[in-house]
Short mmCIF file of N, CA, C and O in Angstrom, two decimals:
data_model
loop_
_atom_site.label_atom_id
_atom_site.label_comp_id
_atom_site.label_asym_id
_atom_site.label_seq_id
_atom_site.Cartn_x
_atom_site.Cartn_y
_atom_site.Cartn_z
N MET U 1 21.27 -2.04 0.98
CA MET U 1 20.14 -0.85 0.40
C MET U 1 19.61 -0.90 -0.48
O MET U 1 18.92 -1.40 -1.54
N ARG U 2 17.79 0.33 -0.35
CA ARG U 2 17.32 -0.66 -0.99
C ARG U 2 17.11 0.29 -1.87
O ARG U 2 16.62 0.25 -2.82
N GLU U 3 17.75 1.48 -1.79
CA GLU U 3 17.61 2.73 -2.98
C GLU U 3 18.76 1.61 -4.32
O GLU U 3 17.38 2.11 -4.90
N VAL U 4 19.49 1.08 -3.76
CA VAL U 4 19.97 0.31 -4.46
C VAL U 4 19.07 -0.65 -5.47
O VAL U 4 19.52 -0.71 -6.35
N HIS U 5 18.59 -1.62 -4.56
CA HIS U 5 17.97 -2.95 -5.53
C HIS U 5 16.45 -1.97 -5.26
O HIS U 5 16.06 -2.49 -7.61
N SER U 6 16.16 -0.65 -6.33
CA SER U 6 14.58 0.09 -7.06
C SER U 6 15.15 -0.12 -7.48
O SER U 6 15.28 0.05 -9.35
N TYR U 7 17.03 0.85 -7.82
CA TYR U 7 16.96 1.46 -9.16
C TYR U 7 17.82 0.63 -10.73
O TYR U 7 17.38 0.45 -11.40
N ALA U 8 17.82 -1.13 -9.85
CA ALA U 8 18.89 -1.60 -10.57
C ALA U 8 17.47 -1.94 -10.70
O ALA U 8 17.87 -3.09 -12.01
N SER U 9 16.15 -2.60 -10.29
CA SER U 9 15.10 -3.31 -10.24
C SER U 9 14.43 -2.79 -11.68
O SER U 9 14.25 -3.07 -12.49
N GLY U 10 14.97 -1.07 -11.68
CA GLY U 10 14.23 -0.12 -12.99
C GLY U 10 15.61 -1.20 -14.54
O GLY U 10 14.88 -0.92 -14.66
N GLU U 11 17.12 -0.80 -13.70
CA GLU U 11 17.41 -1.21 -15.32
C GLU U 11 17.63 -2.86 -15.78
O GLU U 11 16.97 -2.74 -16.32
N ALA U 12 16.79 -3.45 -14.76
CA ALA U 12 16.87 -4.80 -15.00
C ALA U 12 15.57 -5.06 -15.45
O ALA U 12 15.72 -6.05 -16.88
N TYR U 13 15.10 -4.59 -16.37
CA TYR U 13 13.82 -4.41 -16.80
C TYR U 13 13.71 -3.22 -17.78
O TYR U 13 12.37 -2.41 -19.03
N ASN U 14 14.55 -2.68 -18.32
CA ASN U 14 15.03 -1.61 -19.04
C ASN U 14 14.24 -0.66 -18.46
O ASN U 14 13.11 -0.22 -19.80
N LEU U 15 13.85 -0.14 -17.68
CA LEU U 15 12.52 1.03 -17.55
C LEU U 15 13.65 1.95 -17.27
O LEU U 15 15.13 1.84 -17.42
N ASN U 16 13.63 3.10 -18.24
CA ASN U 16 13.44 4.63 -18.07
C ASN U 16 13.28 5.04 -16.81
O ASN U 16 13.05 5.86 -16.70
N VAL U 17 14.59 4.77 -15.84
CA VAL U 17 14.90 5.63 -14.75
C VAL U 17 15.35 6.13 -13.76
O VAL U 17 16.69 6.09 -14.33
N GLU U 18 15.47 7.23 -12.87
CA GLU U 18 16.94 8.79 -12.62
C GLU U 18 16.49 8.38 -11.50
O GLU U 18 15.99 8.11 -10.71
N GLN U 19 17.58 8.70 -10.58
CA GLN U 19 18.07 8.45 -9.19
C GLN U 19 18.10 10.12 -9.46
O GLN U 19 19.24 10.60 -10.09
N LEU U 20 17.03 11.05 -7.90
CA LEU U 20 17.10 11.66 -8.18
C LEU U 20 17.80 12.33 -6.83
O LEU U 20 16.59 11.77 -5.40
N THR U 21 18.78 13.59 -6.68
CA THR U 21 18.80 13.38 -4.34
C THR U 21 17.25 14.24 -4.38
O THR U 21 17.23 14.90 -5.71
N GLY U 22 17.28 14.58 -2.88
CA GLY U 22 16.60 15.77 -2.57
C GLY U 22 16.60 17.25 -3.12
O GLY U 22 15.43 17.79 -3.71
N VAL U 23 17.63 17.87 -2.99
CA VAL U 23 17.68 19.11 -3.78
C VAL U 23 17.94 18.94 -5.49
O VAL U 23 17.02 19.41 -6.00
N LYS U 24 17.71 17.81 -6.13
CA LYS U 24 17.10 17.73 -7.75
C LYS U 24 16.23 17.99 -7.79
O LYS U 24 15.17 18.72 -8.66
N MET U 25 15.02 17.11 -6.71
CA MET U 25 13.38 17.23 -6.92
C MET U 25 13.86 18.25 -6.91
O MET U 25 12.57 19.18 -7.29
N THR U 26 13.71 19.40 -6.12
CA THR U 26 12.84 20.68 -5.24
C THR U 26 13.52 21.71 -5.77
O THR U 26 12.64 22.17 -7.03
N GLU U 27 14.86 20.95 -6.95
CA GLU U 27 14.95 21.65 -8.24
C GLU U 27 14.39 21.74 -9.28
O GLU U 27 13.40 22.77 -10.29
N ARG U 28 13.71 20.69 -9.95
CA ARG U 28 12.41 20.00 -10.72
C ARG U 28 12.18 20.38 -11.05
O ARG U 28 11.06 20.51 -11.96
N PHE U 29 10.98 19.64 -9.26
CA PHE U 29 9.56 19.72 -9.51
C PHE U 29 9.14 21.12 -9.17
O PHE U 29 9.61 20.41 -7.52
N LYS U 30 9.58 22.28 -9.87
CA LYS U 30 8.81 23.50 -8.80
C LYS U 30 7.86 23.20 -8.18
O LYS U 30 6.30 23.39 -8.55
N GLY U 31 7.61 23.81 -5.82
CA GLY U 31 6.42 23.88 -5.99
C GLY U 31 7.23 22.61 -4.00
O GLY U 31 6.53 22.55 -3.21
N TRP U 32 7.71 22.14 -4.41
CA TRP U 32 8.27 21.15 -4.27
C TRP U 32 9.44 21.49 -2.80
O TRP U 32 10.10 22.25 -2.88
N GLN U 33 9.04 21.16 -1.50
CA GLN U 33 10.47 21.53 -1.00
C GLN U 33 11.26 19.54 -0.13
O GLN U 33 10.27 19.44 1.36
N VAL U 34 11.62 19.16 -0.96
CA VAL U 34 12.13 17.45 -0.74
C VAL U 34 13.52 18.65 0.36
O VAL U 34 14.72 18.73 -0.76
N PRO U 35 13.23 16.72 2.11
CA PRO U 35 14.80 16.89 2.57
C PRO U 35 16.10 16.43 1.00
O PRO U 35 15.55 15.42 0.47
N ASP U 36 16.98 17.03 1.79
CA ASP U 36 17.39 17.17 1.12
C ASP U 36 18.91 16.02 0.87
O ASP U 36 19.27 15.60 -0.34
N ASP U 37 18.97 15.10 2.27
CA ASP U 37 19.42 13.55 2.50
C ASP U 37 17.70 12.34 1.81
O ASP U 37 18.72 11.43 1.40
N TYR U 38 17.31 13.02 0.63
CA TYR U 38 15.60 12.13 0.47
C TYR U 38 16.31 11.66 -1.29
O TYR U 38 17.71 13.01 -1.41
N ILE U 39 16.52 10.32 -1.30
CA ILE U 39 16.83 10.53 -2.77
C ILE U 39 15.22 9.36 -3.19
O ILE U 39 14.15 8.80 -2.68
N ALA U 40 14.99 9.52 -4.07
CA ALA U 40 13.95 9.68 -5.38
C ALA U 40 14.40 8.59 -6.89
O ALA U 40 15.58 8.80 -7.15
N PHE U 41 13.49 7.65 -7.79
CA PHE U 41 13.36 7.07 -8.11
C PHE U 41 12.26 7.94 -9.44
O PHE U 41 11.74 7.23 -9.05
N TYR U 42 12.48 8.59 -10.36
CA TYR U 42 11.70 8.72 -11.74
C TYR U 42 11.51 8.49 -12.51
O TYR U 42 12.52 7.94 -13.00
N GLU U 43 10.55 7.77 -12.57
CA GLU U 43 10.31 6.95 -14.40
C GLU U 43 9.80 8.32 -15.51
O GLU U 43 8.35 7.84 -14.79
N PRO U 44 9.45 8.71 -15.63
CA PRO U 44 8.54 9.50 -16.66
C PRO U 44 8.13 8.83 -17.75
O PRO U 44 7.08 9.77 -18.38
N ASP U 45 8.80 7.68 -17.94
CA ASP U 45 7.43 7.39 -19.15
C ASP U 45 6.35 6.00 -18.16
O ASP U 45 6.62 4.62 -18.77
N PRO U 46 5.82 5.96 -16.89
CA PRO U 46 5.20 5.40 -16.50
C PRO U 46 3.96 4.29 -17.11
O PRO U 46 3.34 6.02 -18.16
N GLY U 47 3.13 3.49 -16.56
CA GLY U 47 2.27 3.08 -17.24
C GLY U 47 1.32 3.16 -16.05
O GLY U 47 0.89 4.04 -15.79
N PHE U 48 0.35 2.68 -16.28
CA PHE U 48 -1.67 2.60 -14.82
C PHE U 48 -1.73 1.18 -14.76
O PHE U 48 -1.51 1.15 -15.55
N LEU U 49 -2.41 1.63 -13.85
CA LEU U 49 -2.15 0.22 -13.45
C LEU U 49 -4.38 0.20 -13.43
O LEU U 49 -4.58 1.46 -13.28
N PHE U 50 -5.30 -0.76 -13.63
CA PHE U 50 -6.97 -0.57 -13.53
C PHE U 50 -6.87 -1.27 -12.05
O PHE U 50 -6.79 -2.17 -11.69
N SER U 51 -6.49 -0.25 -10.99
CA SER U 51 -6.80 -0.21 -9.83
C SER U 51 -8.13 -2.34 -9.14
O SER U 51 -7.74 -2.31 -8.30
N GLU U 52 -9.47 -2.09 -9.58
CA GLU U 52 -10.39 -2.56 -9.58
C GLU U 52 -9.76 -3.93 -9.88
O GLU U 52 -10.48 -5.16 -9.17
N ASN U 53 -9.09 -4.29 -11.13
CA ASN U 53 -8.68 -5.59 -10.79
C ASN U 53 -8.36 -6.20 -10.85
O ASN U 53 -7.68 -7.33 -10.36
N CYS U 54 -7.06 -5.17 -10.68
CA CYS U 54 -5.65 -5.70 -9.49
C CYS U 54 -6.58 -5.50 -8.16
O CYS U 54 -6.22 -7.68 -7.69
N ILE U 55 -7.16 -5.33 -7.43
CA ILE U 55 -7.29 -6.03 -6.87
C ILE U 55 -8.61 -6.79 -6.28
O ILE U 55 -8.42 -7.47 -5.05
N GLN U 56 -9.40 -7.66 -7.45
CA GLN U 56 -9.86 -8.54 -8.05
C GLN U 56 -8.63 -9.59 -7.92
O GLN U 56 -8.75 -10.98 -7.29
N ALA U 57 -7.61 -9.96 -8.59
CA ALA U 57 -6.70 -10.36 -8.85
C ALA U 57 -5.86 -10.38 -7.54
O ALA U 57 -5.80 -12.13 -7.06
N TYR U 58 -5.80 -9.98 -6.79
CA TYR U 58 -5.45 -9.60 -4.97
C TYR U 58 -6.05 -10.69 -4.33
O TYR U 58 -6.10 -11.58 -4.46
N LYS U 59 -7.55 -10.68 -3.98
CA LYS U 59 -8.92 -11.09 -3.83
C LYS U 59 -8.98 -12.74 -3.77
O LYS U 59 -8.80 -13.73 -3.76
N GLU U 60 -8.59 -13.00 -5.58
CA GLU U 60 -8.84 -14.12 -5.72
C GLU U 60 -7.20 -14.97 -5.42
O GLU U 60 -7.79 -16.00 -5.37
N LEU U 61 -6.03 -14.55 -5.73
CA LEU U 61 -5.67 -15.36 -5.75
C LEU U 61 -5.22 -15.93 -3.41
O LEU U 61 -4.61 -16.74 -3.48
N ALA U 62 -5.43 -14.42 -3.27
CA ALA U 62 -5.14 -14.92 -1.20
C ALA U 62 -7.00 -16.11 -1.21
O ALA U 62 -6.26 -17.15 -0.85
N VAL U 63 -7.61 -16.24 -2.02
CA VAL U 63 -8.47 -16.90 -1.83
C VAL U 63 -7.98 -18.88 -1.55
O VAL U 63 -8.44 -19.77 -1.57
N HIS U 64 -7.61 -18.30 -3.23
CA HIS U 64 -6.63 -20.10 -3.72
C HIS U 64 -5.90 -20.75 -3.66
O HIS U 64 -5.81 -21.73 -2.87
N HIS U 65 -5.39 -19.62 -1.94
CA HIS U 65 -3.96 -19.98 -1.43
C HIS U 65 -4.81 -20.13 -0.40
O HIS U 65 -3.92 -20.35 0.82
N GLY U 66 -6.32 -20.11 0.99
CA GLY U 66 -6.89 -20.93 1.66
C GLY U 66 -7.24 -19.06 2.78
O GLY U 66 -7.74 -19.21 3.54
N ALA U 67 -6.84 -17.93 1.62
CA ALA U 67 -7.64 -17.00 2.12
C ALA U 67 -9.07 -16.99 2.32
O ALA U 67 -9.84 -17.17 2.04
N GLU U 68 -9.68 -16.19 3.95
CA GLU U 68 -10.83 -16.31 3.89
C GLU U 68 -11.27 -14.86 4.12
O GLU U 68 -10.87 -13.96 4.78
N LEU U 69 -11.71 -14.29 3.24
CA LEU U 69 -13.01 -13.05 2.83
C LEU U 69 -13.32 -12.46 3.58
O LEU U 69 -15.21 -12.86 3.70
N SER U 70 -13.18 -11.22 4.43
CA SER U 70 -14.96 -10.09 5.30
C SER U 70 -15.25 -9.28 4.53
O SER U 70 -14.18 -8.27 4.82
N PHE U 71 -16.31 -8.59 4.01
CA PHE U 71 -17.03 -7.68 4.06
C PHE U 71 -18.01 -6.67 4.44
O PHE U 71 -18.18 -7.53 4.73
N ASN U 72 -17.42 -5.22 4.78
CA ASN U 72 -18.29 -4.80 5.86
C ASN U 72 -18.37 -5.20 7.12
O ASN U 72 -19.65 -6.00 7.32
N ASN U 73 -17.61 -5.94 8.19
CA ASN U 73 -18.23 -6.36 9.12
C ASN U 73 -17.33 -5.62 9.69
O ASN U 73 -15.92 -6.14 9.97
N PRO U 74 -17.21 -5.27 10.57
CA PRO U 74 -16.71 -3.87 11.75
C PRO U 74 -16.23 -4.70 12.82
O PRO U 74 -16.64 -5.69 13.07
N ILE U 75 -14.21 -4.72 13.28
CA ILE U 75 -14.14 -5.28 14.21
C ILE U 75 -14.60 -4.70 14.67
O ILE U 75 -14.24 -3.66 15.96
N LYS U 76 -14.44 -5.67 15.73
CA LYS U 76 -14.16 -4.95 17.24
C LYS U 76 -12.99 -5.60 18.41
O LYS U 76 -13.65 -4.18 19.15
N ASP U 77 -13.01 -6.17 18.19
CA ASP U 77 -12.01 -6.57 19.30
C ASP U 77 -10.45 -7.35 17.94
O ASP U 77 -11.10 -8.48 17.11
N VAL U 78 -8.43 -7.74 18.27
CA VAL U 78 -8.07 -8.63 17.82
C VAL U 78 -7.23 -9.06 19.59
O VAL U 78 -6.72 -8.01 19.77
N GLN U 79 -7.12 -9.89 18.74
CA GLN U 79 -6.62 -10.68 20.29
C GLN U 79 -5.39 -10.74 19.75
O GLN U 79 -5.52 -12.84 18.24
N ALA U 80 -4.68 -11.32 20.14
CA ALA U 80 -2.69 -12.01 19.01
C ALA U 80 -2.63 -12.73 20.44
O ALA U 80 -2.86 -12.08 21.87
N TYR U 81 -2.14 -13.81 19.78
CA TYR U 81 -0.99 -14.65 20.91
C TYR U 81 -0.13 -15.59 20.20
O TYR U 81 -0.03 -15.27 19.12
N GLU U 82 0.20 -15.63 20.72
CA GLU U 82 1.76 -16.51 20.15
C GLU U 82 1.68 -16.91 18.60
O GLU U 82 3.31 -17.08 18.47
N ASP U 83 0.64 -17.68 18.33
CA ASP U 83 0.45 -18.90 17.71
C ASP U 83 -0.20 -18.43 16.89
O ASP U 83 -0.44 -19.41 15.91
N SER U 84 -0.37 -17.53 17.11
CA SER U 84 -2.40 -17.77 16.58
C SER U 84 -3.05 -15.64 16.72
O SER U 84 -3.53 -15.80 17.44
N VAL U 85 -4.41 -15.35 16.37
CA VAL U 85 -4.90 -14.65 15.84
C VAL U 85 -6.54 -14.35 15.76
O VAL U 85 -7.30 -15.54 15.66
N LYS U 86 -6.96 -13.59 16.39
CA LYS U 86 -8.39 -13.71 16.75
C LYS U 86 -8.92 -12.75 16.40
O LYS U 86 -8.90 -11.48 17.10
N VAL U 87 -10.17 -12.73 15.75
CA VAL U 87 -9.93 -10.74 14.84
C VAL U 87 -12.43 -11.51 15.30
O VAL U 87 -12.60 -12.19 14.47
N ILE U 88 -12.07 -10.27 16.80
CA ILE U 88 -13.90 -10.31 16.99
C ILE U 88 -14.90 -9.34 15.62
O ILE U 88 -14.51 -8.27 15.92
N THR U 89 -15.96 -10.00 14.93
CA THR U 89 -16.10 -8.84 14.27
C THR U 89 -18.16 -8.80 14.87
O THR U 89 -18.02 -9.56 15.34
N GLU U 90 -18.75 -7.77 14.27
CA GLU U 90 -20.35 -7.66 14.56
C GLU U 90 -20.73 -9.30 14.16
O GLU U 90 -22.24 -8.45 15.07
N LYS U 91 -20.10 -10.07 13.36
CA LYS U 91 -21.14 -10.89 12.51
C LYS U 91 -20.20 -12.62 13.76
O LYS U 91 -21.81 -13.19 13.19
N GLU U 92 -19.00 -12.36 13.40
CA GLU U 92 -18.45 -13.51 13.35
C GLU U 92 -17.81 -13.76 14.26
O GLU U 92 -16.14 -13.09 13.98
N ILE U 93 -16.69 -14.33 15.18
CA ILE U 93 -15.50 -15.10 15.24
C ILE U 93 -14.30 -15.27 14.74
O ILE U 93 -14.20 -16.62 14.18
N PHE U 94 -13.11 -14.81 13.65
CA PHE U 94 -12.29 -15.56 13.52
C PHE U 94 -10.77 -16.05 13.71
O PHE U 94 -10.72 -15.19 14.62
N THR U 95 -10.39 -17.24 13.88
CA THR U 95 -8.68 -17.21 14.28
C THR U 95 -8.36 -17.72 12.82
O THR U 95 -8.60 -18.54 11.86
N SER U 96 -7.03 -17.90 13.30
CA SER U 96 -6.15 -18.16 12.73
C SER U 96 -4.40 -17.65 12.55
O SER U 96 -4.91 -17.24 13.89
N ASP U 97 -4.01 -18.41 12.25
CA ASP U 97 -2.11 -18.00 12.67
C ASP U 97 -1.03 -17.28 11.87
O ASP U 97 -0.76 -16.72 12.34
N LYS U 98 -2.39 -16.83 10.55
CA LYS U 98 -1.90 -15.44 10.80
C LYS U 98 -2.99 -13.93 10.08
O LYS U 98 -4.55 -14.70 9.69
N LEU U 99 -2.53 -13.33 10.12
CA LEU U 99 -3.84 -12.01 9.63
C LEU U 99 -3.23 -10.29 8.55
O LEU U 99 -2.43 -10.13 9.37
N ILE U 100 -4.44 -10.52 7.91
CA ILE U 100 -4.27 -9.52 7.43
C ILE U 100 -5.25 -8.30 7.29
O ILE U 100 -6.63 -8.84 6.71
N ILE U 101 -5.30 -7.35 7.18
CA ILE U 101 -6.59 -6.29 7.34
C ILE U 101 -6.02 -5.00 7.21
O ILE U 101 -5.28 -4.54 6.90
N SER U 102 -6.79 -5.17 5.58
CA SER U 102 -7.04 -3.86 5.35
C SER U 102 -8.39 -3.47 4.78
O SER U 102 -9.18 -3.40 4.64
N ALA U 103 -7.97 -2.31 5.90
CA ALA U 103 -9.59 -1.21 6.58
C ALA U 103 -9.45 0.24 5.32
O ALA U 103 -10.66 0.29 5.01
N GLY U 104 -8.26 0.28 4.07
CA GLY U 104 -8.87 1.18 3.97
C GLY U 104 -7.82 2.28 3.92
O GLY U 104 -8.81 2.29 4.79
N SER U 105 -7.22 3.33 3.12
CA SER U 105 -7.00 5.00 3.95
C SER U 105 -7.99 5.75 4.33
O SER U 105 -6.92 6.49 5.62
N TRP U 106 -9.06 5.56 3.87
CA TRP U 106 -10.25 6.06 4.66
C TRP U 106 -10.53 6.02 6.02
O TRP U 106 -10.81 6.66 6.86
N LYS U 107 -10.04 5.22 6.54
CA LYS U 107 -10.62 4.99 7.26
C LYS U 107 -9.81 4.93 8.51
O LYS U 107 -10.22 5.49 10.01
N CYS U 108 -8.81 5.75 8.11
CA CYS U 108 -8.09 6.45 9.30
C CYS U 108 -8.46 7.66 9.66
O CYS U 108 -8.05 8.41 10.92
N PHE U 109 -9.96 8.17 9.18
CA PHE U 109 -10.68 9.54 9.89
C PHE U 109 -10.86 9.12 10.92
O PHE U 109 -11.57 8.14 10.48
N THR U 110 -11.73 9.65 12.24
CA THR U 110 -11.82 9.22 13.45
C THR U 110 -13.40 10.96 13.73
O THR U 110 -14.44 9.66 14.47
N GLY U 111 -13.41 12.17 13.27
CA GLY U 111 -14.00 12.77 12.99
C GLY U 111 -15.31 13.39 11.87
O GLY U 111 -15.07 11.87 10.96
N ARG U 112 -15.52 13.43 12.01
CA ARG U 112 -16.59 14.14 11.36
C ARG U 112 -16.22 15.29 9.83
O ARG U 112 -14.76 16.21 10.05
N THR U 113 -16.09 14.67 8.73
CA THR U 113 -15.14 15.66 7.74
C THR U 113 -16.37 16.57 7.14
O THR U 113 -17.76 15.95 7.04
N LYS U 114 -15.97 18.41 6.36
CA LYS U 114 -17.29 18.61 5.69
C LYS U 114 -17.11 18.81 4.83
O LYS U 114 -15.36 19.22 3.78
N ARG U 115 -17.16 18.66 3.67
CA ARG U 115 -17.69 18.86 2.25
C ARG U 115 -18.53 20.04 1.95
O ARG U 115 -18.59 20.70 2.16
N GLU U 116 -17.11 20.81 1.32
CA GLU U 116 -17.33 22.47 0.72
C GLU U 116 -18.53 22.16 -0.62
O GLU U 116 -18.41 21.15 -1.43
#
């Protein structure tokens, strides 16, 4: 059960973690409407991460383990095979046995957006 592991992880690291049901979330956080069967884990004293530093560390670890990174290189096609993958971009073709594509959350928008 994922819920049990998440809560146990918080306890293992001595975090102040509270398990909340959907009902408790809706009661505590006015304006939220959460289904009754939802479960959340609330930590009132969380820390924060400097996201750019985290991303840089992830990139360095990936390269250290053999990854090849490519930026500002739009993908034209991805071809998956039984034991490999081929990625055709505007600049080059990559082949590998594993692939991670991180396009960023803003890439899901396909239409124009209007700024107010």
